[in-house]
XYZ file of C-alpha atoms in Angstrom:
358
model
C -0.014 -0.018 -0.057
C 1.445 3.240 -1.113
C 1.712 6.121 1.643
C -0.139 9.210 0.874
C 0.673 12.760 1.856
C -1.648 14.449 4.396
C -3.834 17.218 3.240
C -5.885 17.920 6.228
C -5.484 17.777 9.881
C -7.120 14.797 11.718
C -9.784 15.514 14.544
C -11.352 13.908 17.363
C -14.271 11.451 16.731
C -17.154 10.358 18.898
C -18.295 6.946 18.756
C -19.575 3.984 21.009
C -17.216 1.145 22.029
C -17.011 -1.933 23.710
C -14.214 -2.243 26.280
C -14.261 -5.848 27.139
C -15.776 -9.186 26.208
C -19.057 -8.037 27.812
C -19.635 -6.305 24.742
C -21.342 -3.370 26.463
C -21.231 -0.392 24.407
C -20.856 3.185 25.716
C -19.702 6.663 24.396
C -15.946 6.571 23.349
C -13.670 9.538 21.917
C -10.759 8.713 19.555
C -8.719 10.047 16.796
C -9.411 9.466 13.266
C -6.181 9.668 10.908
C -5.918 12.732 8.702
C -7.445 12.999 5.505
C -4.883 11.882 2.884
C -4.585 12.826 -0.880
C -6.909 9.886 -1.946
C -9.148 9.729 1.013
C -12.735 10.836 1.434
C -14.025 12.065 4.845
C -17.709 10.839 5.325
C -19.903 12.357 7.898
C -22.001 9.095 8.911
C -25.704 9.428 9.001
C -26.672 5.688 9.450
C -24.992 2.424 10.452
C -26.573 -0.904 10.336
C -26.250 -3.550 13.126
C -24.687 -6.832 11.994
C -23.924 -10.026 13.826
C -20.246 -9.388 13.155
C -20.752 -6.308 15.601
C -21.634 -8.828 18.357
C -18.919 -11.294 17.277
C -16.184 -8.934 17.767
C -17.399 -6.620 20.730
C -17.821 -10.107 22.601
C -14.472 -11.520 21.518
C -16.116 -14.576 19.920
C -12.998 -15.249 17.872
C -10.427 -14.437 20.388
C -8.864 -11.593 18.573
C -10.883 -8.412 19.650
C -8.637 -5.301 19.915
C -10.179 -3.370 22.577
C -11.874 -0.719 22.690
C -13.969 -2.156 19.713
C -16.056 0.499 17.877
C -18.165 -1.873 15.772
C -19.993 -1.209 12.432
C -19.473 -2.078 8.652
C -22.875 -1.054 7.176
C -21.991 2.597 6.933
C -23.977 5.380 4.948
C -23.237 8.923 4.930
C -22.310 12.281 3.418
C -19.047 13.246 2.069
C -17.853 16.236 3.795
C -14.350 16.554 2.569
C -11.986 14.897 -0.177
C -8.322 14.771 -0.697
C -6.626 16.481 -3.793
C -6.472 13.256 -5.642
C -9.993 12.187 -5.276
C -11.831 11.909 -8.540
C -15.115 9.909 -7.881
C -16.647 11.798 -5.216
C -17.443 15.609 -4.473
C -18.551 17.133 -1.275
C -22.326 16.311 -0.404
C -22.302 12.994 -2.315
C -24.105 10.380 -0.588
C -21.869 7.277 -0.130
C -21.469 3.973 1.685
C -18.646 2.074 3.338
C -18.609 -1.722 3.839
C -16.889 -4.283 5.506
C -13.239 -3.532 4.385
C -11.427 -0.070 4.056
C -8.025 -1.097 2.561
C -6.281 -3.739 0.474
C -2.968 -4.075 -1.247
C -4.448 -2.766 -4.506
C -1.763 -4.658 -6.461
C -2.510 -8.367 -6.278
C -4.654 -10.453 -8.609
C -7.530 -10.179 -6.393
C -7.314 -6.465 -6.200
C -6.971 -6.166 -9.906
C -9.785 -8.313 -10.542
C -12.137 -6.195 -8.244
C -12.019 -9.016 -5.400
C -10.524 -6.884 -2.849
C -12.370 -8.746 -0.107
C -9.953 -11.813 -0.986
C -6.700 -9.730 -0.853
C -4.460 -11.168 1.871
C -3.647 -7.676 2.961
C -7.374 -6.590 3.286
C -8.089 -4.485 6.311
C -11.422 -4.780 8.117
C -13.598 -1.555 8.695
C -13.260 -2.159 12.459
C -10.845 -4.270 14.626
C -8.330 -4.434 11.829
C -4.964 -3.410 11.461
C -4.522 -0.694 8.920
C -1.233 -0.123 6.908
C -0.088 2.583 9.370
C -0.412 0.020 12.377
C -3.512 1.549 13.843
C -6.520 -0.388 14.763
C -9.647 0.606 12.528
C -12.849 1.792 14.258
C -16.183 1.374 12.565
C -19.452 3.039 11.915
C -20.876 3.449 15.512
C -19.044 6.933 15.120
C -19.719 10.440 13.749
C -17.410 10.217 10.931
C -14.973 8.011 9.026
C -12.087 8.644 6.682
C -11.437 6.021 3.957
C -9.730 5.899 0.656
C -11.931 6.476 -2.318
C -11.588 3.015 -3.635
C -13.638 1.519 -0.751
C -16.460 4.023 -0.930
C -19.448 3.596 -2.956
C -21.829 6.166 -4.534
C -25.387 6.182 -3.488
C -27.891 7.993 -5.496
C -29.616 10.769 -3.487
C -32.960 9.182 -4.516
C -32.267 6.324 -2.432
C -32.578 6.610 1.547
C -29.348 6.466 3.426
C -30.995 4.491 6.156
C -31.983 1.841 3.736
C -28.582 1.916 1.966
C -26.840 0.921 5.138
C -27.665 -2.820 5.284
C -26.842 -3.257 1.578
C -23.121 -2.900 2.509
C -23.047 -6.302 4.482
C -26.255 -8.116 4.538
C -27.186 -7.150 0.917
C -23.678 -7.847 -0.778
C -23.248 -11.008 1.111
C -26.040 -12.793 -0.737
C -25.894 -10.638 -3.894
C -22.344 -11.547 -4.613
C -22.778 -15.338 -4.964
C -25.964 -14.962 -6.827
C -24.177 -12.945 -9.462
C -21.122 -15.501 -9.423
C -23.318 -18.318 -10.243
C -25.408 -16.211 -12.776
C -28.650 -16.522 -10.797
C -29.544 -13.037 -12.455
C -29.362 -14.495 -15.795
C -31.668 -17.531 -15.205
C -35.233 -16.297 -14.701
C -37.602 -19.069 -13.987
C -35.053 -21.103 -12.133
C -35.549 -22.224 -8.543
C -33.931 -20.691 -5.454
C -34.177 -21.905 -1.975
C -33.514 -19.522 0.908
C -32.439 -21.024 4.267
C -33.387 -18.496 7.034
C -35.319 -15.348 6.930
C -33.179 -12.720 8.781
C -31.097 -9.792 7.710
C -29.275 -11.815 4.893
C -32.280 -14.096 4.199
C -34.839 -11.443 3.498
C -32.491 -9.754 1.029
C -31.799 -12.853 -0.907
C -35.502 -13.319 -1.257
C -35.768 -9.686 -2.710
C -32.907 -10.323 -4.927
C -34.316 -13.719 -6.049
C -37.623 -12.271 -7.132
C -35.884 -9.238 -8.825
C -33.963 -11.869 -10.890
C -37.151 -13.682 -11.823
C -36.332 -16.784 -9.794
C -39.208 -18.949 -8.162
C -38.112 -18.619 -4.418
C -38.800 -21.121 -1.524
C -38.135 -19.903 1.974
C -36.856 -22.527 4.505
C -37.656 -21.746 8.347
C -37.882 -23.370 11.644
C -40.729 -20.757 12.497
C -44.111 -21.080 11.036
C -44.786 -17.394 12.336
C -42.479 -16.269 9.361
C -44.921 -17.812 6.641
C -46.981 -14.593 6.258
C -44.092 -12.329 6.171
C -42.246 -14.567 3.456
C -45.325 -14.949 1.309
C -47.017 -11.655 1.648
C -44.340 -9.186 2.844
C -41.416 -10.411 0.721
C -43.053 -11.969 -2.092
C -41.719 -15.542 -1.811
C -43.517 -18.259 -3.934
C -43.265 -21.034 -1.154
C -42.668 -21.496 2.444
C -41.482 -24.490 4.059
C -41.043 -25.589 7.661
C -37.660 -27.368 7.510
C -38.271 -29.745 10.280
C -41.206 -31.055 8.695
C -39.841 -34.206 6.808
C -42.742 -34.561 4.604
C -42.496 -31.095 3.174
C -39.026 -31.434 2.663
C -39.198 -35.155 0.894
C -41.790 -33.533 -1.350
C -39.132 -30.966 -2.569
C -36.575 -33.591 -3.419
C -34.424 -32.570 -6.612
C -36.614 -29.379 -7.313
C -34.195 -26.482 -6.566
C -31.529 -25.286 -8.876
C -29.834 -23.029 -6.042
C -29.931 -22.791 -2.343
C -28.423 -19.864 -0.137
C -28.003 -20.881 3.314
C -28.095 -17.791 5.571
C -28.809 -19.539 8.851
C -26.425 -18.657 11.753
C -26.937 -21.639 13.769
C -25.605 -25.185 13.103
C -27.753 -27.585 11.176
C -27.838 -30.659 9.085
C -26.930 -30.299 5.523
C -27.721 -33.497 3.783
C -31.682 -32.871 3.956
C -31.068 -29.455 1.879
C -28.583 -31.052 -0.623
C -31.353 -33.588 -1.398
C -33.356 -30.802 -2.656
C -31.023 -29.819 -5.279
C -31.360 -30.843 -8.943
C -28.449 -32.519 -10.829
C -25.630 -29.809 -10.899
C -27.444 -27.795 -8.299
C -25.500 -25.486 -5.914
C -25.708 -24.599 -2.315
C -23.958 -21.499 -1.097
C -23.241 -21.039 2.594
C -23.168 -17.454 3.751
C -24.218 -18.027 7.420
C -22.116 -17.800 10.615
C -22.487 -21.563 11.825
C -19.551 -23.241 13.556
C -19.313 -26.126 11.217
C -20.636 -27.806 8.076
C -21.295 -31.369 7.931
C -22.767 -33.580 5.017
C -22.310 -37.008 3.510
C -20.004 -36.986 0.405
C -22.914 -38.911 -1.051
C -24.897 -35.543 -1.181
C -22.384 -34.356 -3.718
C -21.584 -37.662 -5.567
C -25.339 -38.286 -6.534
C -26.638 -35.503 -8.345
C -23.074 -33.805 -9.065
C -24.058 -31.184 -6.638
C -21.674 -28.410 -5.395
C -21.365 -26.533 -2.107
C -19.645 -23.351 -2.058
C -19.122 -20.595 0.717
C -19.139 -16.783 0.194
C -18.570 -13.631 2.154
C -19.392 -9.915 1.208
C -18.168 -8.968 -2.382
C -15.744 -6.832 -4.269
C -16.045 -3.370 -5.219
C -17.573 -3.706 -8.629
C -20.236 -6.098 -7.287
C -21.027 -3.630 -4.290
C -21.517 -0.710 -6.685
C -23.547 -2.819 -9.196
C -25.757 -4.104 -6.184
C -26.394 -0.572 -5.051
C -27.363 0.393 -8.833
C -29.859 -2.590 -9.018
C -31.529 -1.664 -5.841
C -31.931 1.832 -6.953
C -33.170 0.583 -10.407
C -35.611 -1.918 -9.113
C -36.595 -0.075 -5.895
C -35.308 -2.904 -3.638
C -35.219 -1.896 0.094
C -34.279 -3.699 3.016
C -36.761 -3.973 5.826
C -35.423 -1.967 8.694
C -35.959 -0.703 12.196
C -34.321 2.740 12.661
C -32.987 3.238 16.311
C -31.120 5.928 18.306
C -27.519 5.002 19.406
C -28.529 4.832 23.050
C -30.729 1.831 22.149
C -27.786 -0.037 20.497
C -27.138 -2.585 23.584
C -30.864 -3.377 23.745
C -30.921 -3.852 19.957
C -27.936 -6.048 20.100
C -29.747 -8.515 22.524
C -32.508 -8.609 20.330
C -30.511 -9.516 17.244
C -29.209 -12.391 19.289
C -32.701 -13.561 19.836
C -33.739 -12.943 16.251
C -36.077 -10.406 17.417
C -35.750 -7.860 14.610
C -37.451 -7.496 11.090
C -35.020 -7.686 9.566
C -32.175 -5.199 10.271
C -31.573 -2.582 12.834
C -30.115 0.710 11.333
C -28.733 3.241 13.990
C -29.704 6.794 13.122
C -26.293 8.190 13.900
C -26.644 11.782 12.620
C -29.628 12.509 14.870
C -28.730 10.517 18.259
C -24.862 10.569 18.269
C -23.994 13.820 19.953
């Protein structure tokens, strides 16, 4: 990563941070780096709450670098730009997602797959090129290289844009990779109906797919069919319903965060069918026979590269695709996180940073 010359002085930033593995968030002041030649200074207006925020504020992976300022579904307004910035102007609406740096020189960066770069830097709890620990979007502004910013048309609400930067791109990217957007009439199964799952349903319908939602909760049937427009709803524990769908699906996107058996879902795939795991379970177990018979494939995916992110935002604007959100003040963040753990949100909390973080 090439060092840049500083063009503007740094300043204090106000955020909310966790100080230990309890994950409890409270006000925290820290210093953002100076705006450099290729940087954009973004006044944050909204930040979505993602399960990753819980994982790192509570040290689930054993690598949390306290104090942790979480948040990587960031939307806001450009307040300053460095002298070399070409893509953005003051006043533009922009988003910042799960990463804020990469080497910009490897094969992955050259192919627009910056999220696969071995030197990629997470938006929070990452170690940046200057050795500082990155701080996320539960804060009133962020400074980031223009490459990792995404233009949001002013016609699209910033509160709705925030969840696209993680939940949206996490399901959109594999759908594009496997050309689901080019195969209207094909069948898609979506496991789980949370922040990621409901976006998979929305994209699936936008692509003309026949969408079946799998859930453990019958209470989500009306939401899936009538609110989100899914074509079918199945209780995954109902063996009769599951067996009746044997070899009927072309694709499955698994957004479930808990561990569960995979063989029952693999059996639903047609020959050459593909299951993509994007949830946050601790393990994946299935019999090799589930792959051999039916020539099926299983794949993993996480967020997406810069091209996919901008393309996704543009699609959401064009097709008027909006996440279902609950906007909250920053003071409600701790309670909201407890509700996320209990799956008590439809379907993404978004913090109103601009009006509540003072």
